[in-house]
XYZ file of C-alpha atoms in Angstrom:
509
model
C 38.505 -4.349 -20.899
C 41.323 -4.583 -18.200
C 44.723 -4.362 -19.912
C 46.619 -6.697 -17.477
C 49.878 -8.134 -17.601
C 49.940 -11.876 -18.195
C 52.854 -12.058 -15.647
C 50.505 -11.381 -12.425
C 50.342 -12.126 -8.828
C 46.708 -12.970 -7.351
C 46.336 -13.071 -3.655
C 43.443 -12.912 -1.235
C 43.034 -10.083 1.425
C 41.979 -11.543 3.862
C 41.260 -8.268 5.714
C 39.244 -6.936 3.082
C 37.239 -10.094 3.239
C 36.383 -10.375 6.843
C 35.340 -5.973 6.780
C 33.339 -6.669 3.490
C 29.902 -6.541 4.320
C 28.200 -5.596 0.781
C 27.503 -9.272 0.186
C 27.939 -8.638 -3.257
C 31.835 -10.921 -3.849
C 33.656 -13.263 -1.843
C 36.522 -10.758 -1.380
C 38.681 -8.138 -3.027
C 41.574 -9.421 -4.840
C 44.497 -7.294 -5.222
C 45.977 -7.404 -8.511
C 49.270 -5.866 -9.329
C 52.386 -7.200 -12.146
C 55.053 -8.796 -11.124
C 58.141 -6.754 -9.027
C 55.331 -4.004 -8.876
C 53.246 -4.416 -5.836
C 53.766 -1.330 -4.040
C 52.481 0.537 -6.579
C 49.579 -1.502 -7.626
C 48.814 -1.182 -3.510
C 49.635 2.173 -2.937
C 46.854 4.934 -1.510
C 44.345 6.903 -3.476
C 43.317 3.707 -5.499
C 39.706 4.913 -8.333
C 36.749 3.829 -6.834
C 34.809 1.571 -8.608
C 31.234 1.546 -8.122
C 31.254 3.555 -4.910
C 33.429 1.251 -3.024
C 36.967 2.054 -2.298
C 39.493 -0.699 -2.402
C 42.250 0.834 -0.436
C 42.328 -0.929 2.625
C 45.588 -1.341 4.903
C 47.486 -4.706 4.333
C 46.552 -7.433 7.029
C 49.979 -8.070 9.089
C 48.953 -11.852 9.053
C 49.191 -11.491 5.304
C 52.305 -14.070 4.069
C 55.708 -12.206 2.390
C 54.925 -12.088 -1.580
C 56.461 -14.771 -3.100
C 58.042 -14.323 -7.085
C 55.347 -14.466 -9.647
C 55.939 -16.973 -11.957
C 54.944 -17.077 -15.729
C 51.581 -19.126 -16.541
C 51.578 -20.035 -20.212
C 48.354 -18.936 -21.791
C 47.712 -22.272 -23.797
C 47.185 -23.982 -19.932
C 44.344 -21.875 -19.003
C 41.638 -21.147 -21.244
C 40.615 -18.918 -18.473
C 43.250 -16.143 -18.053
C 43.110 -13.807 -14.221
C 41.777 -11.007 -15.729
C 38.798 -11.941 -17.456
C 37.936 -13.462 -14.106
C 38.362 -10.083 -12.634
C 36.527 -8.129 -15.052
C 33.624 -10.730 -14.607
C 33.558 -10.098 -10.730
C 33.933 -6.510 -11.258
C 31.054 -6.804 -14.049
C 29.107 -8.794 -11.034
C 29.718 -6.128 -8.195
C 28.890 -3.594 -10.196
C 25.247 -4.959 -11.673
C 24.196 -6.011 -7.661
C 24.972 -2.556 -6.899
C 23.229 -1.010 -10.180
C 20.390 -3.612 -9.002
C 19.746 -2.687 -5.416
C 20.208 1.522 -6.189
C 17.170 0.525 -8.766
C 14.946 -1.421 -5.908
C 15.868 1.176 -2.986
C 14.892 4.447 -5.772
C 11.052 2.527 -6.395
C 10.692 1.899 -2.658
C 11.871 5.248 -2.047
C 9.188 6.711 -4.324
C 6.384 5.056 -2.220
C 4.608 7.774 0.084
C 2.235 5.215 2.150
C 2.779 2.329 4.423
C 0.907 0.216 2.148
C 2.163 0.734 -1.281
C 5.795 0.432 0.694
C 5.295 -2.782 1.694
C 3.904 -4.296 -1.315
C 6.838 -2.834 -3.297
C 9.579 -4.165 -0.268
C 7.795 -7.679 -0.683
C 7.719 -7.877 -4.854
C 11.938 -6.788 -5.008
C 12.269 -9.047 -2.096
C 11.264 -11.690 -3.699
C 12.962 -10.846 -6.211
C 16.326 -10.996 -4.749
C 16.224 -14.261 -3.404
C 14.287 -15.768 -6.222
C 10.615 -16.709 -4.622
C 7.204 -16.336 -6.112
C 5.382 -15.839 -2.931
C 5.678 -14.021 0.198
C 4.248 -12.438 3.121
C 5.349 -9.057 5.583
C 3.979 -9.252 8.756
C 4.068 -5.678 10.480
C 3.936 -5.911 13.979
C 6.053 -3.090 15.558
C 7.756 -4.314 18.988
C 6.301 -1.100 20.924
C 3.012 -2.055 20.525
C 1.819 1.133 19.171
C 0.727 -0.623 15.776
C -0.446 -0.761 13.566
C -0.111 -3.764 12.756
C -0.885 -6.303 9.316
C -0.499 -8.796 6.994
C 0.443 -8.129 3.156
C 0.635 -11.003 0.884
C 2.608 -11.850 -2.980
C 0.689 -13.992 -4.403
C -0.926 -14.899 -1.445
C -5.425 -14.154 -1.089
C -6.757 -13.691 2.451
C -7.692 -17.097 2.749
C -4.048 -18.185 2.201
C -2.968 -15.753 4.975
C -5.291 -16.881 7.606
C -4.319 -20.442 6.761
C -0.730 -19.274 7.911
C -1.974 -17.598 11.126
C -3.240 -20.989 12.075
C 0.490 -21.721 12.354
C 1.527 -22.001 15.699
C 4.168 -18.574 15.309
C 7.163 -21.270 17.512
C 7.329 -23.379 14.582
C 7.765 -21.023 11.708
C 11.171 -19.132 11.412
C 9.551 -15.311 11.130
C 7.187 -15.773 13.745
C 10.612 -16.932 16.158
C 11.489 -13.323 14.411
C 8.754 -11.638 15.915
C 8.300 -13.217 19.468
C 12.085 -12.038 19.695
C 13.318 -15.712 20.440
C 16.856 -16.327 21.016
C 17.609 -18.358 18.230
C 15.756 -15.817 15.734
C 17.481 -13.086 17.081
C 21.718 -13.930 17.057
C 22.817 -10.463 17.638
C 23.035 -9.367 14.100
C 20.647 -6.877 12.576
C 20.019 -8.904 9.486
C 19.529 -12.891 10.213
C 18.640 -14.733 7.970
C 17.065 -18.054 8.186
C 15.758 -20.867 5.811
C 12.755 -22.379 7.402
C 12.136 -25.878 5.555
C 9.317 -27.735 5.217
C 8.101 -31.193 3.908
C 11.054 -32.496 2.088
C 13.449 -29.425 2.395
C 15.950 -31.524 4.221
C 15.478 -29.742 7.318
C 17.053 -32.259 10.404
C 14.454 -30.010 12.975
C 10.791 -32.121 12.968
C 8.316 -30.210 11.300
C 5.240 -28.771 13.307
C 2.244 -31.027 12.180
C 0.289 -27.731 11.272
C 3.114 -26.427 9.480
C 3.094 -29.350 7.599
C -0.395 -29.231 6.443
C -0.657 -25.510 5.815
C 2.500 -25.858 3.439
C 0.718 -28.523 1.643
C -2.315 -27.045 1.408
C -0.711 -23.749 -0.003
C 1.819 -26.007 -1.952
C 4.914 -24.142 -1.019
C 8.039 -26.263 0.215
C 10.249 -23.944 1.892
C 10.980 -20.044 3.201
C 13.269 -17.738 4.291
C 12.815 -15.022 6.652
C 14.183 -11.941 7.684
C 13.572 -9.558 10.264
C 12.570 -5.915 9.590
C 14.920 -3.879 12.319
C 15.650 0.008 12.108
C 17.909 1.802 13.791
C 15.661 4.044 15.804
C 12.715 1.773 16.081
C 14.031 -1.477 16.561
C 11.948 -4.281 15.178
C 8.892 -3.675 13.253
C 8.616 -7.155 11.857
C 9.311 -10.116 9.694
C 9.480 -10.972 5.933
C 8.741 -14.163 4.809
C 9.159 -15.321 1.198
C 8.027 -18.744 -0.163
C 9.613 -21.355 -2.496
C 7.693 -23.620 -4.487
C 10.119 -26.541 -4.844
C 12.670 -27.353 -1.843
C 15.099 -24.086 -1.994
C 17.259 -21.495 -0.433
C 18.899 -18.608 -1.822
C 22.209 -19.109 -2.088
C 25.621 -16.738 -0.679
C 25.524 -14.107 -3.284
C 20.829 -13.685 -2.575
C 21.515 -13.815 0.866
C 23.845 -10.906 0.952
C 21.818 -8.824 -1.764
C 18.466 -9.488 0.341
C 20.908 -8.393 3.491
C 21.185 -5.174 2.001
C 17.944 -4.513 0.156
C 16.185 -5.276 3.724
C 18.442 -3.752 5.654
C 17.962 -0.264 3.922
C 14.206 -1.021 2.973
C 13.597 -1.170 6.725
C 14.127 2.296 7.407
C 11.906 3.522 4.696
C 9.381 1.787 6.290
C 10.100 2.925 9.677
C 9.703 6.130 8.268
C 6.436 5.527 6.378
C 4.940 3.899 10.188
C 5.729 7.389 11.555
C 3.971 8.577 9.028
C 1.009 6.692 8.947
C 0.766 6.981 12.500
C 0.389 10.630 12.603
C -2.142 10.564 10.228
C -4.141 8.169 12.441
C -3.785 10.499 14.985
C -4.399 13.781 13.467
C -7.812 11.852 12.341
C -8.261 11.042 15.941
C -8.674 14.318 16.860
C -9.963 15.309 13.802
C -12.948 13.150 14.483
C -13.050 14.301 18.498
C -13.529 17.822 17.653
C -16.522 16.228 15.581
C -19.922 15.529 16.745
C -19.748 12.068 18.527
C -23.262 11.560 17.682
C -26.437 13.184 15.956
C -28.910 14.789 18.012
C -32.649 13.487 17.843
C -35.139 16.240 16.652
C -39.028 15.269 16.040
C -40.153 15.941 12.556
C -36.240 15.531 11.296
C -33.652 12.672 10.784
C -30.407 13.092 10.382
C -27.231 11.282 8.763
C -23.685 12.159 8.412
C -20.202 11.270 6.822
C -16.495 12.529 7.395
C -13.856 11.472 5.022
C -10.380 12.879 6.058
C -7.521 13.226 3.846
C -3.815 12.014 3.934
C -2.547 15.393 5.204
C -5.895 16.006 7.873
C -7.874 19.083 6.611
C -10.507 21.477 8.090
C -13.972 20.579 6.793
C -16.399 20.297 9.524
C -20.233 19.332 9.990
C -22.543 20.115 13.255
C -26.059 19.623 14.231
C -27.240 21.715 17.181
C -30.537 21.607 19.391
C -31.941 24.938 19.688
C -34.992 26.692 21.361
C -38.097 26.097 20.100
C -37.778 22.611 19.123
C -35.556 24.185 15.877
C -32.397 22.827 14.784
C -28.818 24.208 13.761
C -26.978 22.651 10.818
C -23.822 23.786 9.435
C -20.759 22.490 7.694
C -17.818 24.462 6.592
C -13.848 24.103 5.186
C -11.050 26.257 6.601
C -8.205 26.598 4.436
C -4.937 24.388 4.469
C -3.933 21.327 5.692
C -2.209 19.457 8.794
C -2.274 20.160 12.839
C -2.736 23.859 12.453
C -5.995 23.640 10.046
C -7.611 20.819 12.269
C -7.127 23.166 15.366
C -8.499 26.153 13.181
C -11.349 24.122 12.448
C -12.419 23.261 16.213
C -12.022 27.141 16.924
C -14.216 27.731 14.261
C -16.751 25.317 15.153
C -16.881 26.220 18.653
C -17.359 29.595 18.111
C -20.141 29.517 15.772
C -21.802 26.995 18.291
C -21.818 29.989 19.968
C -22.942 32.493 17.689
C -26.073 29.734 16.940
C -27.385 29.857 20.270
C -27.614 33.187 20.586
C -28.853 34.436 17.374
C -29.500 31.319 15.188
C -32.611 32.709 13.563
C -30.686 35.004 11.623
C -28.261 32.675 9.502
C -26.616 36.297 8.089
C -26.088 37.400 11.771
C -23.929 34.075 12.719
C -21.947 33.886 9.508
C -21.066 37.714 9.806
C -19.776 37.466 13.866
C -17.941 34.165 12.580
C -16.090 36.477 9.936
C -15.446 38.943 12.047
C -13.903 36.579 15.029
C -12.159 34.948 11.901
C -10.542 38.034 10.898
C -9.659 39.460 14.307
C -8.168 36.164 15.282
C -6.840 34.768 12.297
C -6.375 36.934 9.394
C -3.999 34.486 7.588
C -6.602 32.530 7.083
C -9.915 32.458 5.465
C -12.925 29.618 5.421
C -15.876 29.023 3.966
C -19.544 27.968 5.742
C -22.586 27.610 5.122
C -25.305 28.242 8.437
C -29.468 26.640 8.196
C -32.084 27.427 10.815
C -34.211 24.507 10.528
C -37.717 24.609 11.900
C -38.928 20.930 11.554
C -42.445 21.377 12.434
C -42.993 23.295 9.903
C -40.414 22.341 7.153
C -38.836 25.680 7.099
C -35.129 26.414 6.351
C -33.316 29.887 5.888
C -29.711 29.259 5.476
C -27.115 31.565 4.300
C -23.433 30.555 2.769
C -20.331 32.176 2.715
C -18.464 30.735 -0.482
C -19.460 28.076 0.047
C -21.014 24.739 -2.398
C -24.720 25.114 -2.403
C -26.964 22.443 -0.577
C -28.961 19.736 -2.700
C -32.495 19.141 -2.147
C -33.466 15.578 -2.972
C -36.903 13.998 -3.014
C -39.057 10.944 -5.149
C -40.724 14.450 -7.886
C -37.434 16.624 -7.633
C -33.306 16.607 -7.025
C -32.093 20.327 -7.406
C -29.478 22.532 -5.956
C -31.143 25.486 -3.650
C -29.551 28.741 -5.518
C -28.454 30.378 -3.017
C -26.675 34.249 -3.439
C -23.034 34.363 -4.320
C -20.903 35.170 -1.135
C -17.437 35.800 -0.673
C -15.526 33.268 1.864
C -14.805 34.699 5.054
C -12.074 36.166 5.841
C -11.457 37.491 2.341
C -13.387 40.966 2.595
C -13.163 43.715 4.963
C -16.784 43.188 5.938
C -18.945 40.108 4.949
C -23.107 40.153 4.011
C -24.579 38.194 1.977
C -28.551 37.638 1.935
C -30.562 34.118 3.232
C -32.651 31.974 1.359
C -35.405 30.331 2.440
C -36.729 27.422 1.553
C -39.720 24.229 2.404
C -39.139 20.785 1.869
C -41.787 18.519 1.117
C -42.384 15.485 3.197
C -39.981 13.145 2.551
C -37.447 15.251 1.078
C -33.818 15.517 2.040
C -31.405 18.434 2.086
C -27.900 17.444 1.485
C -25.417 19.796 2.665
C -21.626 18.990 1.513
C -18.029 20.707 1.530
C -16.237 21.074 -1.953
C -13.836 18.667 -1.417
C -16.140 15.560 -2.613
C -16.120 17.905 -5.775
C -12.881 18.086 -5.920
C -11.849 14.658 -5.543
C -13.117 13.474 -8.714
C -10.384 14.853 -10.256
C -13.039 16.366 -12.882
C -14.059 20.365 -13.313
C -16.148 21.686 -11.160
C -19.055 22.028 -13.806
C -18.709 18.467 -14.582
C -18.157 17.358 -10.870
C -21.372 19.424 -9.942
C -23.275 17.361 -13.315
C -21.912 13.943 -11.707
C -23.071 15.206 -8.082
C -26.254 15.298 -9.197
C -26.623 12.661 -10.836
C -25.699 10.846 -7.897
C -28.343 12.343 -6.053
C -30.773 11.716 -8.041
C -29.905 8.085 -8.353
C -30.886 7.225 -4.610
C -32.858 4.501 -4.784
C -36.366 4.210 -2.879
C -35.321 1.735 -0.639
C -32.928 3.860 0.968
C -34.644 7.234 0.770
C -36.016 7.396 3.746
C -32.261 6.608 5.669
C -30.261 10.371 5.623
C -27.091 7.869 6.478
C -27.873 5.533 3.438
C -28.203 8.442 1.310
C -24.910 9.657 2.083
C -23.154 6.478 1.066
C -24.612 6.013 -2.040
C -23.626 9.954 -3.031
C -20.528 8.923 -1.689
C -20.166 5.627 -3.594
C -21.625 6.825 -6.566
C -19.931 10.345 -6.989
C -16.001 8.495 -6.240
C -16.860 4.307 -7.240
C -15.119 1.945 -5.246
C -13.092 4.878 -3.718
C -11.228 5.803 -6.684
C -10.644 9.534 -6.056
C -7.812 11.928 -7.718
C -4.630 10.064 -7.135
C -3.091 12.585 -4.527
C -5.860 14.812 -2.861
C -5.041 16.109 -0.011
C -9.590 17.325 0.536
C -11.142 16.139 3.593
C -15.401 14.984 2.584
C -17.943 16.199 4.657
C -21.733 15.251 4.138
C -24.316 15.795 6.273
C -28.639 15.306 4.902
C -31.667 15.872 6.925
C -34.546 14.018 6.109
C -37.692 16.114 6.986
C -41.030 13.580 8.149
């Protein structure tokens, strides 16, 4: 509690007010006892809450004028425990927007941001519903619709709205009365029986009825070095606004909240990217080999990783299938990867009958050119016609072999990755599917997105394999979706793996 003198003198400055943009009081009043203002208003005032209240005196401001006593008995109110009430007010809007900035903060994808921005939105201005509409104005995207409280069908009842009559879609076609030259603008868009003088767009009408909402408020989402990436839209059940004190807290909130997302877009656009080329570097399609069909999958994670798959025609009407993982994450892996691909491309063509003979003049290349780095592969020499495979792996998972009598893993010889010894060997393994059969060939990182230990994840693998069901047996692709959907349901992997999936089957005829 403020011990304050009873003889006081409250004024207004009006300076302060007009510079205070924190939305969170009407002003700053300057408090000081009578006969004692110029040391109540000298320099080096204590902050309170972050904000410091020294501030040079407006020369506009009127001569002080002689304080004069206010009995207590006429005022059940005294000054200061108005002051300590605003203080108390400034200082829970500030403890209140630190809290909603940290969560948002604490987001680390474009999706999870904006669903967290749209909940303490809403929030702050006191709405049960809302909508962010991302639609960055360089057109490089990408661009969508999250919804509070709102299903898809809701949302596409609002895109039916023509975006003129609906105060964030003014935001977003950048119309002169949406913009107003101020970085935060916001904008209560009523509808039937807000009061609003402006006629309501027929549309608008019936899409607010339908959804049962009877007024917004909008603000655009503008950062510094991006300029505008959207609108936010919240929704009022009953005919609303927020008032002075939500506006300005919503101000704020949005105003910082849009840079974390602009940040997060970067973000998620590099990912799409890396995956771009990721998935260029990639076969763009299967080749067709009689007696063999083939399916394949790529998953790639957050950070873009190095697994790779490849199919490759060779003489003699046999067929080259590898797959492989090169260490790390980001730019430098994916580029690793495509080196590595190419090169054993190479090394296939030339000697592909010998799967030893590849994987050894991949290790060697490998450790000539890279020695920072190591990978692990795994090399078959198919010969369809007569369902013959010898493969050989350098540390890498071994391949699955799934038909209607048997699913088992092909034991293949323990191998060292490459790159890791000073000269790699390891012996092939041949094997003969029956007709009908399938061998699945995989990188570890579907093992190692379950979250679970290896011994386990290699139990639930399995299982999954053996699970295909008859219908879809005779599809490689189908096959790899339901070992995909089975081994991580619904997508529900470890929380942050960073492991690219690769999965490629051959069905033999």
């Amino acid at each position: 509690m403020l011990d304050i003198d009873p003889h006081l003198r409250v004024d207004v400055d009006p300076l302060m007010a007009a510079q205070h943009d924190l939305g969170v009081c009407d002003a700053i009043w300057r408090i000081a006892p009578a006969g004692k203002a110029d040391v109540m208003s000298a320099p080096h005032l204590p902050k309170v809450a972050g904000i410091d209240p020294a501030v040079a005196g407006s020369p506009h401001t009127a001569a002080p004028t002689p304080a004069r006593t206010i009995p207590a008995t006429s005022h059940p109110t005294a000054p200061g425990t108005l002051i300590q009430d605003r203080l108390a007010g400034m200082v829970s809007d500030l403890t209140t927007l630190h809290e909603l900035t940290e969560r948002l903060t604490r987001t680390t994808d474009l999706d999870g941001s904006l669903h967290e921005f749209l909940r303490a939105g809403a929030a702050l201005v006191g709405a049960r519903r809302g909508l962010v509409v991302l639609e960055p104005s360089d057109g490089l995207g990408p661009t969508s619709t999250i919804g509070l409280g709102l299903g898809r069908a809701d949302l596409g009842h609002i895109e039916t709205v023509p975006r003129s009559a609906t105060s964030y879609g003014r935001i977003l076609d950048g119309l002169p009365d949406a913009e107003g030259g101020s970085d935060v603008l916001p904008e209560a868009d009523a509808v039937p029986g807000a009061g609003s003088a402006a006629p309501v767009d027929p549309r608008h009408r019936e899409v607010a009825a339908r959804l049962g909402y009877a007024a917004s408020y909008a603000l655009p989402l503008t950062a510094e070095a991006t300029g505008r990436l959207g609108a936010a839209v919240w929704l009022y059940d009953e005919q609303a606004e927020p008032n002075d004190r939500q506006r300005d807290l919503a101000g704020l909130y949005v105003r910082h909240g849009s840079e974390h997302l602009a940040r997060m877009l970067e973000v998620e656009r590099s990912r799409a990217r890396l995956a771009t080329v990721a998935e260029e570097l990639l076969p763009s399609r299967l080749p067709r080999v009689p007696g063999v069909q083939l399916g394949a999958r790529h998953v790639t994670g957050p950070a873009g990783g190095g697994d790779w798959y490849d199919a490759l025609p060779l003489p003699e009407g046999a067929l080259g299938l590898a797959v492989g993982s090169v260490t790390g994450t980001g730019p430098s892996a994916v580029a690793a990867m495509g080196r590595l691909r190419a090169s054993l491309r190479a090394y296939a063509v030339m000697e592909g009958e010998d799967p030893v003979a590849v994987l050894s003049d991949l290790e060697l290349l490998l450790r000539l050119t890279e020695p920072a780095r190591s990978a692990t592969a795994l090399f078959a020499y198919c010969e369809p016609a007569q369902r013959k495979i010898v493969l050989a792996g350098a540390g890498h998972t071994p391949p699955l072999l799934i038909g209607e009598r048997r699913t088992d893993y092909v034991e293949t010889s323990l191998s060292a990755p490459l790159g890791m010894l000073a000269c790699w060997e390891a012996p092939s393994v041949e094997i003969e599917p029956a007709p009908g059969e399938t061998v699945l060939l995989y990188t570890d990182g579907l093992l190692r997105r379950t979250g679970d230990a290896m011994d386990r994840a290699y139990a639930r693998l399995h299982a999954a394999a053996a699970s295909v069901p008859r219908a879809v047996r005779d599809d490689p692709a189908a096959i790899c979706d339901h070992v995909l959907r089975t081994v991580l349901p619904d997508g529900q992997d470890a929380g942050e793996s960073t492991e690219d999936i690769v999965l490629l089957a051959a069905r033999f005829d």
